[in-house]
Amino acid sequence: MDLHFLNFGPTEAERSAVDGLPPGRDQLLPALHAVNDRIGWISQGALNHICQKLEIPPADAYGVASFYSLFSLTERPPRIVRVCTDLACQVNGAEQVYNALDGVAIERSPCLGVCERAPAALAFEAGDPPVERLIAPATAEKITEMSEVDEPPKIRQREGLRLLRRIGVVDPESLDDYRATGGYTALRTALLLGPAGVIREVTDSGLMGRGGAAFPTGRKWDATARQPVSPHYLVCNADESEPGTFKDRVLIEGDPFALIESMTIAAFATGASKGYIYLRGEYPRAFRLLRGAIEKAREFGYLGTDIMGHTGFRFDIEIRRGAGAYICGEETAIFNSIEGYRGEPRTKPPFPVEKGLFGKPTVVNNVETLVNVPLILTEGCEAYRRIGTERSTGTKLFCLSGNVREPGVYEVPFGVTLGELLDLAGGVPGELKAVLLGGAAGGFVRPDELDLRLTMEDAREAGTTLGSGVVLALDDQADVGAFLLRIAAFFRDESCGQCVPCRIGTVRQEEALHRIVGGRRLGDDLTVLRDVGQVMRDSSICGLGQTAWNAIESAIDRLGLLKEKP
C-alpha cells in the first residue's frame, strides 16, 4: 500500500498507547481513543503512527479523527471540562455553571444524558490512566474537584416495574445478584426453544423497536436469521444522543447483565457469533460497568464458546466507544464508525439485515428494545401482550426532565396519558406552557392535550411522536424562543454534512430562526422555514435531516409561536 506521511513521529507515550492494539482498520476508533485518553489530543506524529500500524491512508485517518467532537487534532490542556448547555440543562441553570468556571479549559457540550440531574458536566483529564467524571448536578466546585458519586441510578420503586425492577435494588456489579433475581433464566429457555422458537415468541409478542422507528423486532430478527451469507453480526445501539434521553444509560448502569443476556439471546436467535455495543463516549460509568460485566459473563460461561453447555453456541461482545457524534445513533452510521470510517449514514437499500456491518447480515437494536426480550421468554408472549394496548404492547420507558418536580426515568404501560405520566413525576411547579415529546426530533404538545394516550398509534394520529421517550416539560418561565434556537443549533452542529439538504438546510433554518426570534425577521422568513424544512424532510439521506424541522414546525403550528404579531 502506497502511504504518504508528513515528517512527524510519535512520542514514546503516543507509541505505547496504541502498540497493544490488533491490526485492522476497524481498530481506528479504539486507537484514536487510546491516544486521546493518554495525551489529551491527537498529534500529527500520533496519527502517522496509527496509520502505519493499521495500514490506513493518512487522509482517511484525518477525516475520521476530525469527525468526532471528543477528539482534538490541535494541542489542548490535558484537562478539559464540557458543560452541557442543551435542552434540559438550559432550563436548569447551565449558563450559570458555565460562567462560574475559571482556570480550566471549558467547552459547551450537547446533551450528556443525565437530564434527570441537570445541569451536567463531563470533566476529563488525560493520563495513564485517564480520569473521567460525569458530574450531575454540576456546580463549579464539584467540577473543579472532579467529584463523582459512583452509585447506581435511583428509580422510585413501585408496583408494575418490569425493565426497571432491579435498578437500585441489586448490585449492578454482582452476577450472583443478577442470577438471584431471575437472571439467565430467559437464556436457558431460549436454548430449549431453539432459534426459530425464540423468533416466534418475539414476533408474537408484538415487540416493536424502542428507539423511535418502532419496527417490529421479530421481523427484523427473522429476516437476518434467514440470510444464507455468514457471519451474522449483532449491534446494540447504546449511543443515545437525543437531547433529553437517558433511559439506556440508566438500564446499563443499573442492570448491565440484563443487556448482556438479552444480546446473547438475540445472537442465538439470529445466528450471530459476534456482537458490538456501540456506547456513547460520554458515559464513563456505563463503560466501566459494562466492561466488568462482560468479563464476568465470560468467566462463568455466559459468553464465549459452548455457552451454558450448549455445544456449538459461540458468542462474544466487544464494546466500541463513540466519540461525540449524534449521527452515529443512525444504524448504518454505526457500521461505518465501527469499521473505521467517518460515521456517515449509508443509503438504503441494501438494508442491514442483508448487508450491514462489514457487509454481512446484521441486527441492530437499542438497549431498551433488547432488555424486553427476557421478559417475553420467561412469561410467554401472550402474557407480555396483555400489557399495553393491542398495537403497542408491553411497557415503555419515558425520560422526564425540564420543569417537573421529580425528573427521572419512568416505566408505564403503553396507553397511559401524558397527564398521568406528568403526575407520576410530581407535575410542574408553575404553569405548564408546553411539553416537548420525543426529543429534539419530536414535537411540542400543548397543555390542553395532556389526555393524549402514549402509544405509537395515538401519537401518530395526533401528529406527533414518542420518539426515544423524551418528555421535557416547560413552565411559563421558559424562553421558548431560546429553546428553539438551541434545537436548531444542535441539528446544525450534528449534521454530518454528507447530503446537501441537511448540510445547507440546518444552517438556513437556524439563520431564519435567529432573525425571527431576535425580532429582525424578513417578510418571508416563515416561508423560508417551511420550504427548507420540507426539503430536508423529503430529500435528506437519514433521519437527522428528515426530522430536523419537526420541533420548530410544531412550535409554529401547534403552539402558535413565531407567527407575525397582530
Coordinates of C-alpha atoms in Angstrom, one line a residue:
M1 CA 0.0 0.0 0.0
D2 CA 1.4 3.4 -1.0
L3 CA 1.0 5.6 2.1
H4 CA 2.4 9.2 2.2
F5 CA 3.2 10.6 5.6
L6 CA 4.3 14.0 6.8
N7 CA 7.6 14.1 8.6
F8 CA 6.3 13.7 12.1
G9 CA 7.0 10.9 14.5
P10 CA 5.1 9.8 17.7
T11 CA 6.3 10.3 21.2
E12 CA 7.1 7.3 23.3
A13 CA 3.8 7.8 25.2
E14 CA 1.8 8.0 22.0
R15 CA 3.5 4.9 20.6
S16 CA 2.8 2.9 23.7
A17 CA -0.8 3.9 23.8
V18 CA -1.6 2.1 20.5
D19 CA 1.0 -0.6 20.2
G20 CA -1.1 -3.2 22.1
L21 CA -4.0 -2.9 19.6
P22 CA -4.6 -5.6 17.0
P23 CA -4.1 -4.7 13.3
G24 CA -7.0 -3.7 11.1
R25 CA -8.9 -0.6 10.0
D26 CA -11.7 -1.4 12.4
Q27 CA -9.3 -0.6 15.2
L28 CA -9.0 3.1 14.2
L29 CA -11.6 4.4 16.6
P30 CA -10.1 2.5 19.6
A31 CA -6.6 3.7 18.6
L32 CA -7.8 7.4 18.5
H33 CA -9.4 6.9 21.9
A34 CA -6.2 5.4 23.2
V35 CA -4.0 8.4 22.2
N36 CA -6.7 10.9 23.3
D37 CA -7.0 9.2 26.7
R38 CA -3.3 9.2 27.3
I39 CA -2.3 12.6 25.9
G40 CA -5.5 14.6 25.7
W41 CA -5.2 15.3 21.9
I42 CA -4.0 13.6 18.7
S43 CA -0.8 15.0 17.2
Q44 CA 0.3 14.5 13.6
G45 CA 3.0 12.2 14.8
A46 CA 0.5 10.0 16.7
L47 CA -1.8 10.0 13.7
N48 CA 1.1 8.9 11.4
H49 CA 1.9 6.0 13.8
I50 CA -1.7 4.9 13.9
C51 CA -1.8 4.9 10.1
Q52 CA 1.4 2.9 9.7
K53 CA 0.3 0.4 12.3
L54 CA -3.2 -0.1 10.9
E55 CA -2.2 0.5 7.2
I56 CA -4.7 3.3 6.7
P57 CA -4.1 6.3 4.3
P58 CA -3.3 9.4 6.4
A59 CA -6.0 11.4 4.7
D60 CA -8.6 8.8 5.7
A61 CA -7.5 8.7 9.3
Y62 CA -7.5 12.5 9.5
G63 CA -11.1 12.6 8.1
V64 CA -12.2 10.1 10.8
A65 CA -10.3 11.8 13.7
S66 CA -11.7 15.3 12.7
F67 CA -15.3 13.9 12.6
Y68 CA -15.7 13.4 16.3
S69 CA -16.2 16.2 18.8
L70 CA -14.4 14.4 21.7
F71 CA -11.1 14.4 19.8
S72 CA -8.8 17.3 19.0
L73 CA -6.1 17.5 16.4
T74 CA -4.6 20.6 17.9
E75 CA -2.8 20.8 21.2
R76 CA -5.0 21.5 24.2
P77 CA -4.6 21.1 28.0
P78 CA -4.8 17.6 29.4
R79 CA -7.8 18.6 31.5
I80 CA -10.9 19.8 29.8
V81 CA -14.5 20.3 31.1
R82 CA -17.6 20.1 28.9
V83 CA -20.6 21.8 30.3
C84 CA -23.9 20.7 28.9
T85 CA -26.0 23.7 27.6
D86 CA -28.6 21.6 25.9
L87 CA -32.4 21.4 26.4
A88 CA -32.8 20.1 29.9
C89 CA -29.7 21.8 31.3
Q90 CA -30.6 25.0 29.6
V91 CA -33.7 25.4 31.7
N92 CA -31.9 24.3 34.9
G93 CA -29.0 26.8 35.2
A94 CA -26.3 25.5 32.9
E95 CA -25.3 29.0 31.8
Q96 CA -24.6 30.0 35.5
V97 CA -22.4 26.9 35.9
Y98 CA -20.5 27.6 32.7
N99 CA -19.9 31.3 33.6
A100 CA -18.8 30.4 37.1
L101 CA -15.9 28.2 35.9
D102 CA -12.5 29.8 36.0
G103 CA -9.0 28.5 35.4
V104 CA -9.9 25.4 33.4
A105 CA -10.4 24.7 29.7
I106 CA -14.1 24.6 29.1
E107 CA -16.4 23.8 26.2
R108 CA -20.1 23.9 25.7
S109 CA -21.5 20.4 25.1
P110 CA -24.7 18.9 23.7
C111 CA -26.8 16.7 25.9
L112 CA -24.7 14.5 28.2
G113 CA -27.5 12.1 29.0
V114 CA -28.0 12.9 32.7
C115 CA -31.0 15.1 32.3
E116 CA -32.7 13.9 35.5
R117 CA -29.9 15.6 37.4
A118 CA -29.4 18.7 35.3
P119 CA -27.2 20.7 34.9
A120 CA -24.4 18.3 33.9
A121 CA -20.7 18.5 33.1
L122 CA -18.1 16.0 31.8
A123 CA -14.7 16.5 33.3
F124 CA -11.8 14.7 31.6
E125 CA -8.1 14.6 32.4
A126 CA -5.7 12.7 30.2
G127 CA -3.1 10.4 31.6
D128 CA -2.2 6.8 32.4
P129 CA -4.9 6.0 33.4
P130 CA -7.1 8.9 32.3
V131 CA -9.7 10.3 34.8
E132 CA -13.2 11.0 33.5
R133 CA -16.1 12.1 35.6
L134 CA -19.7 12.7 34.6
I135 CA -20.9 15.2 37.2
A136 CA -24.6 16.0 37.8
P137 CA -26.0 18.1 39.3
A138 CA -22.9 20.1 38.4
T139 CA -21.5 23.1 40.3
A140 CA -18.3 24.9 39.7
E141 CA -16.9 23.5 42.9
K142 CA -17.8 19.9 42.1
I143 CA -16.3 20.3 38.6
T144 CA -13.0 21.8 40.0
E145 CA -12.7 18.9 42.4
M146 CA -13.8 16.3 39.7
S147 CA -16.0 14.8 42.3
E148 CA -18.4 11.9 41.4
V149 CA -20.8 9.9 43.4
D150 CA -20.4 6.5 42.0
E151 CA -23.7 4.8 42.7
P152 CA -26.5 3.2 40.7
P153 CA -29.1 5.5 39.3
K154 CA -32.1 5.9 41.6
I155 CA -35.5 4.7 40.5
R156 CA -38.6 5.2 42.6
Q157 CA -39.6 1.6 43.0
R158 CA -43.4 1.0 42.7
E159 CA -45.7 -1.8 41.6
G160 CA -45.6 -2.8 38.0
L161 CA -42.0 -2.1 37.2
R162 CA -40.5 -4.7 34.8
L163 CA -37.5 -3.3 32.9
L164 CA -36.5 -1.2 35.9
R165 CA -37.3 -3.7 38.7
R166 CA -33.6 -4.3 39.5
I167 CA -32.4 -0.7 39.3
G168 CA -31.2 0.5 42.7
V169 CA -32.2 -2.8 44.3
V170 CA -29.3 -5.2 43.3
D171 CA -25.6 -4.6 43.0
P172 CA -25.0 -4.0 39.2
E173 CA -21.6 -5.4 39.5
S174 CA -22.8 -8.7 41.1
L175 CA -23.5 -11.6 38.8
D176 CA -24.8 -13.5 41.8
D177 CA -27.4 -10.8 42.5
Y178 CA -28.5 -10.9 38.9
R179 CA -29.0 -14.6 38.9
A180 CA -30.8 -14.5 42.2
T181 CA -33.4 -12.2 40.7
G182 CA -34.1 -14.3 37.7
G183 CA -31.1 -13.6 35.6
Y184 CA -30.2 -16.1 32.8
T185 CA -33.5 -17.9 33.2
A186 CA -34.5 -16.5 29.8
L187 CA -31.4 -17.6 28.1
R188 CA -31.9 -21.2 29.4
T189 CA -35.5 -21.0 28.0
A190 CA -34.1 -19.7 24.6
L191 CA -31.7 -22.7 24.3
L192 CA -34.7 -25.1 24.8
L193 CA -36.9 -23.3 22.3
G194 CA -34.2 -23.1 19.6
P195 CA -33.6 -20.1 17.3
A196 CA -36.9 -20.4 15.4
G197 CA -38.9 -20.7 18.6
V198 CA -37.3 -17.6 20.1
I199 CA -38.1 -15.6 17.0
R200 CA -41.6 -16.8 17.0
E201 CA -42.1 -15.7 20.7
V202 CA -40.6 -12.3 20.0
T203 CA -42.8 -11.9 16.9
D204 CA -46.0 -13.0 18.6
S205 CA -45.3 -10.6 21.5
G206 CA -45.7 -7.6 19.2
L207 CA -42.4 -6.1 20.5
M208 CA -41.5 -3.0 18.4
G209 CA -38.2 -1.1 18.4
R210 CA -38.0 1.4 21.2
G211 CA -35.5 3.8 19.5
G212 CA -38.2 5.8 17.6
A213 CA -38.7 3.9 14.4
A214 CA -41.0 1.3 16.0
F215 CA -40.1 -1.5 13.5
P216 CA -41.3 -5.0 14.6
T217 CA -38.4 -6.7 16.3
G218 CA -39.4 -10.3 15.4
R219 CA -39.5 -9.4 11.7
K220 CA -36.0 -7.9 11.8
W221 CA -34.6 -10.9 13.6
D222 CA -36.3 -13.4 11.2
A223 CA -35.1 -11.5 8.1
T224 CA -31.5 -11.7 9.4
A225 CA -31.7 -15.3 10.5
R226 CA -32.8 -16.3 7.0
Q227 CA -29.8 -14.8 5.3
P228 CA -27.5 -17.5 3.9
V229 CA -24.4 -15.3 4.0
S230 CA -22.2 -15.6 7.0
P231 CA -21.1 -14.5 9.5
H232 CA -24.0 -12.6 11.0
Y233 CA -23.5 -9.7 13.4
L234 CA -25.5 -8.1 16.3
V235 CA -25.1 -4.4 17.2
C236 CA -26.6 -2.9 20.3
N237 CA -27.2 0.8 19.7
A238 CA -26.3 2.4 23.1
D239 CA -25.3 5.8 21.6
E240 CA -28.4 7.6 22.9
S241 CA -27.5 11.2 22.0
E242 CA -31.0 12.6 21.5
P243 CA -31.3 15.6 23.8
G244 CA -33.4 14.7 26.8
T245 CA -32.8 10.9 26.5
F246 CA -31.1 8.9 29.3
K247 CA -33.1 5.7 29.7
D248 CA -30.4 3.4 28.1
R249 CA -27.8 4.8 30.4
V250 CA -30.0 4.1 33.4
L251 CA -30.5 0.5 32.2
I252 CA -26.8 -0.1 31.6
E253 CA -25.6 1.5 34.9
G254 CA -28.3 -0.2 37.0
D255 CA -28.6 -3.6 35.3
P256 CA -25.7 -4.3 32.9
F257 CA -26.1 -8.1 33.0
A258 CA -29.6 -7.8 31.6
L259 CA -28.3 -6.3 28.4
I260 CA -25.6 -9.0 28.1
E261 CA -28.2 -11.8 28.5
S262 CA -30.6 -10.1 26.1
M263 CA -27.8 -9.7 23.4
T264 CA -26.9 -13.4 23.9
I265 CA -30.5 -14.4 23.3
A266 CA -30.7 -12.2 20.2
A267 CA -27.4 -13.7 18.9
F268 CA -28.6 -17.2 19.4
A269 CA -31.9 -16.5 17.5
T270 CA -30.2 -14.7 14.6
G271 CA -27.1 -16.8 14.2
A272 CA -24.6 -14.1 15.2
S273 CA -21.3 -15.1 16.8
K274 CA -20.0 -11.5 17.4
G275 CA -21.8 -8.6 19.0
Y276 CA -20.9 -4.9 19.4
I277 CA -22.2 -2.5 22.0
Y278 CA -21.8 1.0 20.5
L279 CA -21.7 3.1 23.6
R280 CA -21.8 6.8 24.0
G281 CA -18.3 8.2 24.6
E282 CA -19.7 10.5 27.3
Y283 CA -20.8 7.6 29.5
P284 CA -17.7 6.7 31.6
R285 CA -19.5 4.9 34.4
A286 CA -21.6 2.8 32.0
F287 CA -18.4 1.8 30.1
R288 CA -16.7 0.6 33.3
L289 CA -19.7 -1.4 34.5
L290 CA -20.3 -3.0 31.1
R291 CA -16.7 -3.9 30.7
G292 CA -16.7 -5.6 34.1
A293 CA -20.0 -7.4 33.4
I294 CA -18.7 -8.8 30.1
E295 CA -15.6 -10.1 31.8
K296 CA -17.6 -11.8 34.5
A297 CA -20.0 -13.3 31.9
R298 CA -17.0 -14.8 30.0
E299 CA -15.5 -16.1 33.2
F300 CA -18.7 -18.0 34.2
G301 CA -19.5 -19.4 30.7
Y302 CA -22.2 -17.0 29.7
L303 CA -20.1 -15.6 26.8
G304 CA -17.5 -17.4 24.7
T305 CA -17.9 -21.0 23.4
D306 CA -20.5 -23.6 24.3
I307 CA -22.5 -21.1 26.3
M308 CA -24.3 -22.6 29.2
G309 CA -23.2 -26.0 28.0
H310 CA -24.9 -25.6 24.6
T311 CA -22.5 -27.3 22.2
G312 CA -21.6 -25.1 19.2
F313 CA -23.1 -21.9 20.5
R314 CA -20.4 -19.2 20.4
F315 CA -21.0 -15.6 21.1
D316 CA -18.9 -12.7 22.4
I317 CA -19.3 -9.0 22.8
E318 CA -17.0 -6.0 22.2
I319 CA -17.7 -2.5 23.5
R320 CA -17.0 0.2 20.9
R321 CA -17.0 3.7 22.4
G322 CA -18.4 6.5 20.4
A323 CA -16.6 9.9 20.4
G324 CA -19.2 12.6 20.3
A325 CA -21.3 12.3 17.1
Y326 CA -25.2 12.3 17.3
I327 CA -25.4 11.0 13.8
C328 CA -23.8 7.7 14.9
G329 CA -27.1 6.8 16.5
E330 CA -28.3 6.1 13.0
E331 CA -27.9 2.4 12.4
T332 CA -25.7 2.5 9.2
A333 CA -23.6 5.3 10.6
I334 CA -22.7 3.0 13.5
F335 CA -21.4 0.4 10.9
N336 CA -19.1 3.0 9.3
S337 CA -17.9 4.1 12.7
I338 CA -17.1 0.6 13.9
E339 CA -15.4 -0.2 10.6
G340 CA -13.0 2.8 10.9
Y341 CA -14.7 5.2 8.5
R342 CA -16.4 8.6 9.1
G343 CA -19.7 8.0 10.9
E344 CA -21.9 8.9 7.9
P345 CA -25.2 7.1 7.1
R346 CA -25.4 4.8 4.2
T347 CA -28.1 4.8 1.6
K348 CA -30.7 2.1 1.9
P349 CA -31.4 -0.4 0.4
P350 CA -29.5 -2.6 0.9
F351 CA -30.8 -2.9 4.5
P352 CA -28.7 -4.0 7.4
V353 CA -30.5 -7.4 7.6
E354 CA -29.0 -8.1 4.2
K355 CA -25.8 -6.1 4.1
G356 CA -24.8 -4.4 7.4
L357 CA -21.6 -4.4 9.4
F358 CA -18.6 -5.5 7.4
G359 CA -21.1 -6.1 4.5
K360 CA -22.8 -9.0 6.4
P361 CA -26.3 -9.5 7.7
T362 CA -26.7 -7.5 10.9
V363 CA -29.3 -6.9 13.5
V364 CA -29.4 -3.5 15.2
N365 CA -31.5 -2.9 18.3
N366 CA -31.2 -0.3 21.1
V367 CA -30.8 -1.2 24.7
E368 CA -34.5 -0.8 25.7
T369 CA -35.7 -3.0 22.9
L370 CA -33.3 -5.8 23.8
V371 CA -34.0 -5.9 27.5
N372 CA -37.7 -6.6 26.8
V373 CA -36.7 -10.0 25.3
P374 CA -36.0 -11.9 28.6
L375 CA -39.5 -10.8 29.9
I376 CA -41.1 -12.2 26.7
L377 CA -39.3 -15.6 27.1
T378 CA -39.9 -16.0 30.8
E379 CA -43.5 -15.1 30.9
G380 CA -44.6 -16.0 27.4
C381 CA -45.7 -13.9 24.5
E382 CA -49.4 -14.0 25.4
A383 CA -48.8 -12.6 29.0
Y384 CA -46.5 -10.0 27.5
R385 CA -49.2 -8.8 25.1
R386 CA -51.7 -8.4 27.9
I387 CA -49.7 -5.3 29.0
G388 CA -50.2 -2.1 27.0
T389 CA -52.5 -1.9 24.0
E390 CA -53.3 -4.2 21.1
R391 CA -50.8 -2.4 18.7
S392 CA -48.4 -1.1 21.3
T393 CA -47.6 -4.0 23.6
G394 CA -45.6 -4.0 26.8
T395 CA -44.2 -1.1 28.8
K396 CA -42.3 2.0 27.7
L397 CA -39.6 3.9 29.4
F398 CA -40.0 7.7 29.4
C399 CA -37.3 10.2 30.3
L400 CA -38.9 13.1 32.2
S401 CA -36.9 16.3 32.6
G402 CA -37.2 20.1 32.4
N403 CA -39.6 21.8 34.8
V404 CA -41.0 18.7 36.6
R405 CA -40.7 18.1 40.3
E406 CA -39.2 14.6 40.2
P407 CA -37.3 14.2 36.9
G408 CA -36.1 10.7 36.0
V409 CA -36.9 7.5 34.0
Y410 CA -40.5 6.3 34.4
E411 CA -41.8 2.9 33.2
V412 CA -45.5 2.8 32.3
P413 CA -47.7 0.5 30.2
F414 CA -48.4 1.9 26.7
G415 CA -51.8 3.6 26.9
V416 CA -51.4 5.9 29.9
T417 CA -52.0 9.5 29.2
L418 CA -49.4 12.2 29.1
G419 CA -51.1 13.9 32.0
E420 CA -50.9 10.7 34.1
L421 CA -47.2 10.4 33.3
L422 CA -46.5 14.0 34.4
D423 CA -48.4 13.4 37.6
L424 CA -46.1 10.4 38.4
A425 CA -43.2 12.9 38.2
G426 CA -44.9 15.3 40.6
G427 CA -46.3 17.6 38.0
V428 CA -45.0 21.0 37.0
P429 CA -44.4 23.5 39.8
G430 CA -45.6 26.5 37.8
E431 CA -48.0 26.9 34.9
L432 CA -47.3 24.4 32.1
K433 CA -46.5 26.1 28.8
A434 CA -45.7 23.1 26.6
V435 CA -44.2 19.6 26.6
L436 CA -41.5 18.6 24.1
L437 CA -42.4 14.9 23.3
G438 CA -39.9 12.7 21.5
G439 CA -36.8 15.0 21.9
A440 CA -35.2 17.5 19.5
A441 CA -36.5 15.4 16.6
G442 CA -40.0 15.2 18.2
G443 CA -42.7 17.9 18.6
F444 CA -44.5 20.0 21.1
V445 CA -47.7 19.2 22.9
R446 CA -50.0 21.9 24.4
P447 CA -51.3 21.9 28.0
D448 CA -54.8 21.2 26.7
E449 CA -53.6 17.9 25.1
L450 CA -52.5 16.1 28.2
D451 CA -55.1 13.4 27.6
L452 CA -53.0 12.1 24.7
R453 CA -52.6 8.4 25.2
L454 CA -49.0 7.4 25.0
T455 CA -49.0 4.7 22.3
M456 CA -47.3 4.6 18.9
E457 CA -50.6 4.8 17.1
D458 CA -52.2 7.6 19.2
A459 CA -49.1 9.7 18.9
R460 CA -49.0 9.2 15.2
E461 CA -52.7 10.1 14.9
A462 CA -52.2 13.2 16.9
G463 CA -49.4 14.4 14.5
T464 CA -46.5 13.8 17.0
T465 CA -44.2 11.0 18.0
L466 CA -43.0 9.2 21.1
G467 CA -39.5 9.1 19.6
S468 CA -36.9 8.0 22.0
G469 CA -39.2 8.6 25.0
V470 CA -38.3 12.2 25.8
V471 CA -40.9 14.1 27.9
L472 CA -39.5 17.6 28.6
A473 CA -41.8 20.0 30.4
L474 CA -41.6 23.7 30.0
D475 CA -43.3 26.1 32.5
D476 CA -44.4 29.6 31.9
Q477 CA -41.0 31.0 32.7
A478 CA -39.3 29.1 29.9
D479 CA -37.9 31.1 27.0
V480 CA -39.3 29.0 24.1
G481 CA -37.5 31.1 21.5
A482 CA -34.1 30.4 23.0
F483 CA -35.2 26.8 23.4
L484 CA -35.9 26.5 19.6
L485 CA -32.6 28.2 18.8
R486 CA -30.8 25.6 20.8
I487 CA -32.6 22.8 18.8
A488 CA -31.7 24.5 15.5
A489 CA -28.0 24.9 16.6
F490 CA -28.0 21.2 17.7
F491 CA -29.0 20.0 14.3
R492 CA -26.6 22.4 12.5
D493 CA -23.7 21.1 14.6
E494 CA -24.6 17.4 14.4
S495 CA -25.3 17.2 10.7
C496 CA -22.6 15.0 9.2
G497 CA -22.6 17.2 6.0
Q498 CA -22.8 14.3 3.6
C499 CA -26.0 15.4 1.9
V500 CA -26.8 18.9 0.7
P501 CA -30.4 19.2 2.0
C502 CA -29.3 18.6 5.6
R503 CA -25.9 20.3 5.4
I504 CA -27.3 23.6 4.0
G505 CA -30.8 23.3 5.3
T506 CA -29.9 23.1 9.0
V507 CA -27.8 26.3 8.6
R508 CA -30.5 28.2 6.7
Q509 CA -33.1 27.0 9.3
E510 CA -31.0 28.4 12.2
E511 CA -30.4 31.7 10.4
A512 CA -34.1 32.3 9.7
L513 CA -34.9 31.4 13.3
H514 CA -32.3 33.8 14.7
R515 CA -33.9 36.6 12.7
I516 CA -37.4 35.7 13.8
V517 CA -36.6 35.3 17.5
G518 CA -34.5 38.4 17.5
G519 CA -37.2 40.5 16.0
R520 CA -35.4 41.2 12.8
R521 CA -37.4 38.9 10.6
L522 CA -37.6 39.4 6.9
G523 CA -41.0 39.3 5.4
D524 CA -40.8 35.7 4.1
D525 CA -38.8 34.1 6.9
L526 CA -41.7 31.8 7.9
T527 CA -42.0 30.7 4.3
V528 CA -38.3 30.1 4.2
L529 CA -38.5 27.9 7.3
R530 CA -41.3 25.9 5.9
D531 CA -39.7 25.4 2.5
V532 CA -36.3 24.5 3.9
G533 CA -38.0 22.1 6.4
Q534 CA -40.0 20.4 3.7
V535 CA -36.9 19.9 1.5
M536 CA -34.9 18.4 4.4
R537 CA -37.8 16.1 5.3
D538 CA -38.3 14.9 1.7
S539 CA -34.7 14.5 0.5
S540 CA -32.2 14.1 3.3
I541 CA -30.4 10.7 3.4
C542 CA -31.2 9.9 7.0
G543 CA -33.4 10.7 9.9
L544 CA -31.4 13.6 11.2
G545 CA -32.2 15.8 8.3
Q546 CA -35.7 14.3 7.9
T547 CA -36.7 15.3 11.4
A548 CA -34.6 18.5 12.0
W549 CA -37.7 20.7 11.2
N550 CA -40.2 18.7 13.4
A551 CA -40.0 20.6 16.7
I552 CA -39.8 24.1 15.0
E553 CA -42.8 23.2 12.8
S554 CA -44.8 22.1 15.8
A555 CA -43.9 25.3 17.7
I556 CA -45.4 27.3 14.8
D557 CA -48.4 25.2 14.0
R558 CA -49.3 23.6 17.4
L559 CA -48.2 26.3 19.9
G560 CA -48.8 29.3 17.6
L561 CA -45.3 30.6 18.2
L562 CA -43.1 32.7 15.8
K563 CA -46.0 33.9 13.8
E564 CA -46.4 37.6 12.9
K565 CA -47.9 39.6 15.8
P566 CA -51.1 41.4 15.0

